[in-house]
Amino acid sequence: MILHGYWRSGAAYRVRIALALKGLAYEQVNHDLRTGGQAAPDYAALNPQRLVPALEVDGLIITQSVAILEWLDERFPEPALLPAHADGRAIVRSMVQTIVTDVHPLHNLRTLKALRQDFGASEDQVNAWMARWMTAGFAALETLIMRHGGDFAYGTTPTLADCVVVPALYSAERFGVDTMPYPHLVAAARRAAALAEAAHPSRQPDADA
């Protein structure tokens, strides 16, 4: 398996966590989003959306992090990252979508660039924008984790929800967003991150010194 990513990409971080939890070996090809590396012709031919991550497996190209996560769990079912019963799978998927659909797109690099370049937003305005959407999503997740969590975001073993929550917390802390109001989310993310230390952005071969 070859994972195309970028060390600080939250979406690529999700996939690295799942790979680590499942103990799967893979190679990395990294594309620096700050310099537009994802738009290089060879990668654009691989992933027409010109985003990371993408996973190459025996000629198969899978894009979009959630599609990759679901494929990994189906293709390599142990340890399972989705609950065995339909109700639990629905709850985990709702947690995933809270971040992937409603939070992450509003604070990723291309959105922040558009705020600065197209709308002239100041850094204070950009930071307020990020905090607004992160805290809204975290507040909802905190309630869901209080209802359904155990040691992790859902239950007592890691799930796809943890693969998504850990990078979201990393981004919040990176941008100075206050996470004190979300103790259950933070505790679950810390436990999951400890199981996948090799996936952390700072441990990646393309990470800044």
Tab-separated table of C-alpha atoms in Angstrom:
chain	number	residue	atom	x	y	z
A	1	MET	CA	0.000	0.000	0.000
A	2	ILE	CA	1.123	3.514	-0.821
A	3	LEU	CA	-0.400	6.433	1.064
A	4	HIS	CA	-0.238	9.814	-0.610
A	5	GLY	CA	-0.462	12.510	2.027
A	6	TYR	CA	1.062	15.467	3.796
A	7	TRP	CA	2.323	15.386	7.352
A	8	ARG	CA	-0.034	18.045	8.686
A	9	SER	CA	-3.125	17.026	6.731
A	10	GLY	CA	-5.882	16.053	9.147
A	11	ALA	CA	-7.461	13.802	6.516
A	12	ALA	CA	-4.197	11.932	5.908
A	13	TYR	CA	-3.667	11.698	9.675
A	14	ARG	CA	-6.995	9.846	9.955
A	15	VAL	CA	-5.809	7.188	7.555
A	16	ARG	CA	-2.427	6.840	9.250
A	17	ILE	CA	-4.207	6.221	12.558
A	18	ALA	CA	-6.327	3.447	11.060
A	19	LEU	CA	-3.270	1.861	9.452
A	20	ALA	CA	-1.427	2.007	12.778
A	21	LEU	CA	-4.338	0.543	14.750
A	22	LYS	CA	-4.553	-2.328	12.292
A	23	GLY	CA	-0.793	-2.849	12.208
A	24	LEU	CA	-0.613	-2.494	8.423
A	25	ALA	CA	2.618	-1.709	6.598
A	26	TYR	CA	2.615	0.988	3.929
A	27	GLU	CA	4.847	3.389	2.040
A	28	GLN	CA	4.363	7.136	1.947
A	29	VAL	CA	4.519	9.602	-0.912
A	30	ASN	CA	4.135	13.122	0.394
A	31	HIS	CA	2.877	16.262	-1.336
A	32	ASP	CA	3.538	19.631	0.300
A	33	LEU	CA	0.200	21.428	0.310
A	34	ARG	CA	1.876	24.745	1.137
A	35	THR	CA	3.687	24.781	-2.209
A	36	GLY	CA	0.900	23.232	-4.274
A	37	GLY	CA	2.545	19.829	-4.505
A	38	GLN	CA	-0.852	18.164	-4.743
A	39	ALA	CA	-1.434	19.920	-8.087
A	40	ALA	CA	1.609	18.360	-9.788
A	41	PRO	CA	0.559	16.615	-13.024
A	42	ASP	CA	1.553	13.130	-11.879
A	43	TYR	CA	-0.529	13.365	-8.712
A	44	ALA	CA	-3.422	15.124	-10.471
A	45	ALA	CA	-3.545	12.170	-12.850
A	46	LEU	CA	-3.814	9.882	-9.821
A	47	ASN	CA	-6.345	11.991	-7.917
A	48	PRO	CA	-8.296	14.413	-10.147
A	49	GLN	CA	-9.542	16.310	-7.095
A	50	ARG	CA	-5.925	17.182	-6.212
A	51	LEU	CA	-6.391	16.582	-2.516
A	52	VAL	CA	-4.788	14.256	-0.003
A	53	PRO	CA	-4.991	11.497	1.006
A	54	ALA	CA	-5.105	8.882	-1.709
A	55	LEU	CA	-4.330	5.219	-1.197
A	56	GLU	CA	-2.785	3.033	-3.912
A	57	VAL	CA	-3.236	-0.708	-3.567
A	58	ASP	CA	-2.379	-3.087	-6.421
A	59	GLY	CA	-3.545	-0.644	-9.084
A	60	LEU	CA	-6.608	0.474	-7.112
A	61	ILE	CA	-6.730	4.191	-6.249
A	62	ILE	CA	-8.990	5.214	-3.364
A	63	THR	CA	-9.536	8.879	-2.567
A	64	GLN	CA	-11.390	10.611	0.274
A	65	SER	CA	-10.343	9.667	3.787
A	66	VAL	CA	-13.647	8.180	4.939
A	67	ALA	CA	-13.845	5.940	1.881
A	68	ILE	CA	-10.306	4.784	2.649
A	69	LEU	CA	-11.155	4.163	6.311
A	70	GLU	CA	-14.228	2.119	5.427
A	71	TRP	CA	-12.277	0.130	2.810
A	72	LEU	CA	-9.513	-0.648	5.301
A	73	ASP	CA	-12.032	-1.904	7.835
A	74	GLU	CA	-13.741	-4.127	5.271
A	75	ARG	CA	-10.543	-5.398	3.680
A	76	PHE	CA	-8.664	-5.916	6.982
A	77	PRO	CA	-11.428	-6.586	9.510
A	78	GLU	CA	-9.249	-7.174	12.589
A	79	PRO	CA	-9.231	-5.245	14.784
A	80	ALA	CA	-12.623	-3.918	13.759
A	81	LEU	CA	-13.027	-0.148	13.719
A	82	LEU	CA	-16.808	-0.267	13.427
A	83	PRO	CA	-19.134	-1.838	16.006
A	84	ALA	CA	-20.652	-5.222	15.215
A	85	HIS	CA	-24.255	-4.015	15.405
A	86	ALA	CA	-26.022	-1.601	13.067
A	87	ASP	CA	-27.048	0.865	15.793
A	88	GLY	CA	-23.471	1.282	16.964
A	89	ARG	CA	-22.162	1.655	13.421
A	90	ALA	CA	-24.694	4.425	12.818
A	91	ILE	CA	-23.568	6.306	15.940
A	92	VAL	CA	-19.899	6.005	14.990
A	93	ARG	CA	-20.627	7.199	11.461
A	94	SER	CA	-22.564	10.171	12.813
A	95	MET	CA	-19.551	11.114	14.944
A	96	VAL	CA	-17.318	10.809	11.890
A	97	GLN	CA	-19.575	12.986	9.767
A	98	THR	CA	-19.787	15.665	12.460
A	99	ILE	CA	-16.099	16.331	11.908
A	100	VAL	CA	-15.609	15.322	8.286
A	101	THR	CA	-18.658	17.101	6.872
A	102	ASP	CA	-19.390	19.986	9.216
A	103	VAL	CA	-16.067	20.992	10.771
A	104	HIS	CA	-12.998	20.013	8.767
A	105	PRO	CA	-13.958	21.587	5.409
A	106	LEU	CA	-14.361	24.961	7.106
A	107	HIS	CA	-10.843	25.129	8.514
A	108	ASN	CA	-8.688	23.253	6.023
A	109	LEU	CA	-5.874	24.986	4.173
A	110	ARG	CA	-7.701	25.887	0.979
A	111	THR	CA	-10.631	27.391	2.891
A	112	LEU	CA	-8.320	29.522	5.023
A	113	LYS	CA	-6.440	30.651	1.916
A	114	ALA	CA	-9.716	31.719	0.334
A	115	LEU	CA	-10.697	33.692	3.441
A	116	ARG	CA	-7.380	35.546	3.366
A	117	GLN	CA	-6.912	36.011	-0.366
A	118	ASP	CA	-10.451	36.341	-1.696
A	119	PHE	CA	-12.124	38.110	1.220
A	120	GLY	CA	-9.205	39.914	2.861
A	121	ALA	CA	-9.774	38.337	6.273
A	122	SER	CA	-7.276	39.234	8.974
A	123	GLU	CA	-5.558	36.568	11.053
A	124	ASP	CA	-7.818	37.399	13.988
A	125	GLN	CA	-10.860	36.901	11.774
A	126	VAL	CA	-9.493	33.638	10.392
A	127	ASN	CA	-8.814	32.356	13.911
A	128	ALA	CA	-12.311	33.345	15.034
A	129	TRP	CA	-13.762	31.548	12.016
A	130	MET	CA	-11.898	28.332	12.843
A	131	ALA	CA	-12.843	28.465	16.512
A	132	ARG	CA	-16.502	29.023	15.652
A	133	TRP	CA	-16.845	25.832	13.630
A	134	MET	CA	-14.518	23.686	15.698
A	135	THR	CA	-16.264	24.468	18.969
A	136	ALA	CA	-19.706	23.886	17.458
A	137	GLY	CA	-18.655	20.433	16.302
A	138	PHE	CA	-16.803	19.637	19.506
A	139	ALA	CA	-19.828	20.592	21.624
A	140	ALA	CA	-21.995	18.135	19.704
A	141	LEU	CA	-19.344	15.418	19.904
A	142	GLU	CA	-18.853	15.953	23.620
A	143	THR	CA	-22.514	15.108	24.152
A	144	LEU	CA	-22.337	12.054	21.897
A	145	ILE	CA	-19.210	10.787	23.623
A	146	MET	CA	-20.808	11.285	27.036
A	147	ARG	CA	-23.738	9.140	25.843
A	148	HIS	CA	-21.882	6.438	23.956
A	149	GLY	CA	-18.218	6.609	24.896
A	150	GLY	CA	-16.184	4.452	27.213
A	151	ASP	CA	-12.437	4.573	27.064
A	152	PHE	CA	-12.777	5.886	23.512
A	153	ALA	CA	-15.212	8.028	21.560
A	154	TYR	CA	-17.552	5.061	21.218
A	155	GLY	CA	-17.328	2.187	23.640
A	156	THR	CA	-14.200	0.577	25.006
A	157	THR	CA	-12.184	0.017	21.824
A	158	PRO	CA	-11.050	2.456	19.127
A	159	THR	CA	-13.356	3.049	16.173
A	160	LEU	CA	-13.401	5.189	13.058
A	161	ALA	CA	-14.701	7.979	15.292
A	162	ASP	CA	-11.342	8.071	17.079
A	163	CYS	CA	-9.498	8.128	13.752
A	164	VAL	CA	-11.331	11.378	13.037
A	165	VAL	CA	-11.437	12.948	16.501
A	166	VAL	CA	-7.687	12.671	17.128
A	167	PRO	CA	-6.706	14.848	14.120
A	168	ALA	CA	-9.496	17.301	14.914
A	169	LEU	CA	-8.116	17.786	18.408
A	170	TYR	CA	-4.603	18.155	16.980
A	171	SER	CA	-5.842	20.951	14.705
A	172	ALA	CA	-7.684	22.686	17.522
A	173	GLU	CA	-4.616	22.679	19.735
A	174	ARG	CA	-2.429	23.806	16.861
A	175	PHE	CA	-4.631	26.844	16.294
A	176	GLY	CA	-5.101	27.642	19.964
A	177	VAL	CA	-8.775	26.711	20.202
A	178	ASP	CA	-9.899	26.199	23.799
A	179	THR	CA	-10.693	22.502	24.340
A	180	MET	CA	-11.280	22.708	28.099
A	181	PRO	CA	-15.084	22.532	27.707
A	182	TYR	CA	-14.800	19.094	26.068
A	183	PRO	CA	-13.110	16.806	28.618
A	184	HIS	CA	-14.659	13.559	27.363
A	185	LEU	CA	-13.606	14.269	23.792
A	186	VAL	CA	-10.076	15.184	24.871
A	187	ALA	CA	-9.694	12.105	27.083
A	188	ALA	CA	-10.895	9.750	24.346
A	189	ALA	CA	-8.624	11.357	21.760
A	190	ARG	CA	-5.600	11.153	24.061
A	191	ARG	CA	-6.146	7.415	24.608
A	192	ALA	CA	-6.538	6.742	20.905
A	193	ALA	CA	-3.530	8.873	19.947
A	194	ALA	CA	-1.379	6.917	22.398
A	195	LEU	CA	-2.196	3.717	20.498
A	196	ALA	CA	-1.124	5.235	17.183
A	197	GLU	CA	1.895	7.345	18.078
A	198	ALA	CA	3.624	6.545	14.779
A	199	ALA	CA	0.786	8.292	12.953
A	200	HIS	CA	1.356	11.660	14.650
A	201	PRO	CA	2.255	14.488	12.239
A	202	SER	CA	5.576	15.153	13.978
A	203	ARG	CA	6.637	11.533	13.302
A	204	GLN	CA	6.212	11.750	9.524
A	205	PRO	CA	9.191	11.802	7.158
A	206	ASP	CA	8.137	15.106	5.569
A	207	ALA	CA	7.459	16.905	8.883
A	208	ASP	CA	9.119	20.247	9.494
A	209	ALA	CA	12.126	20.058	11.786
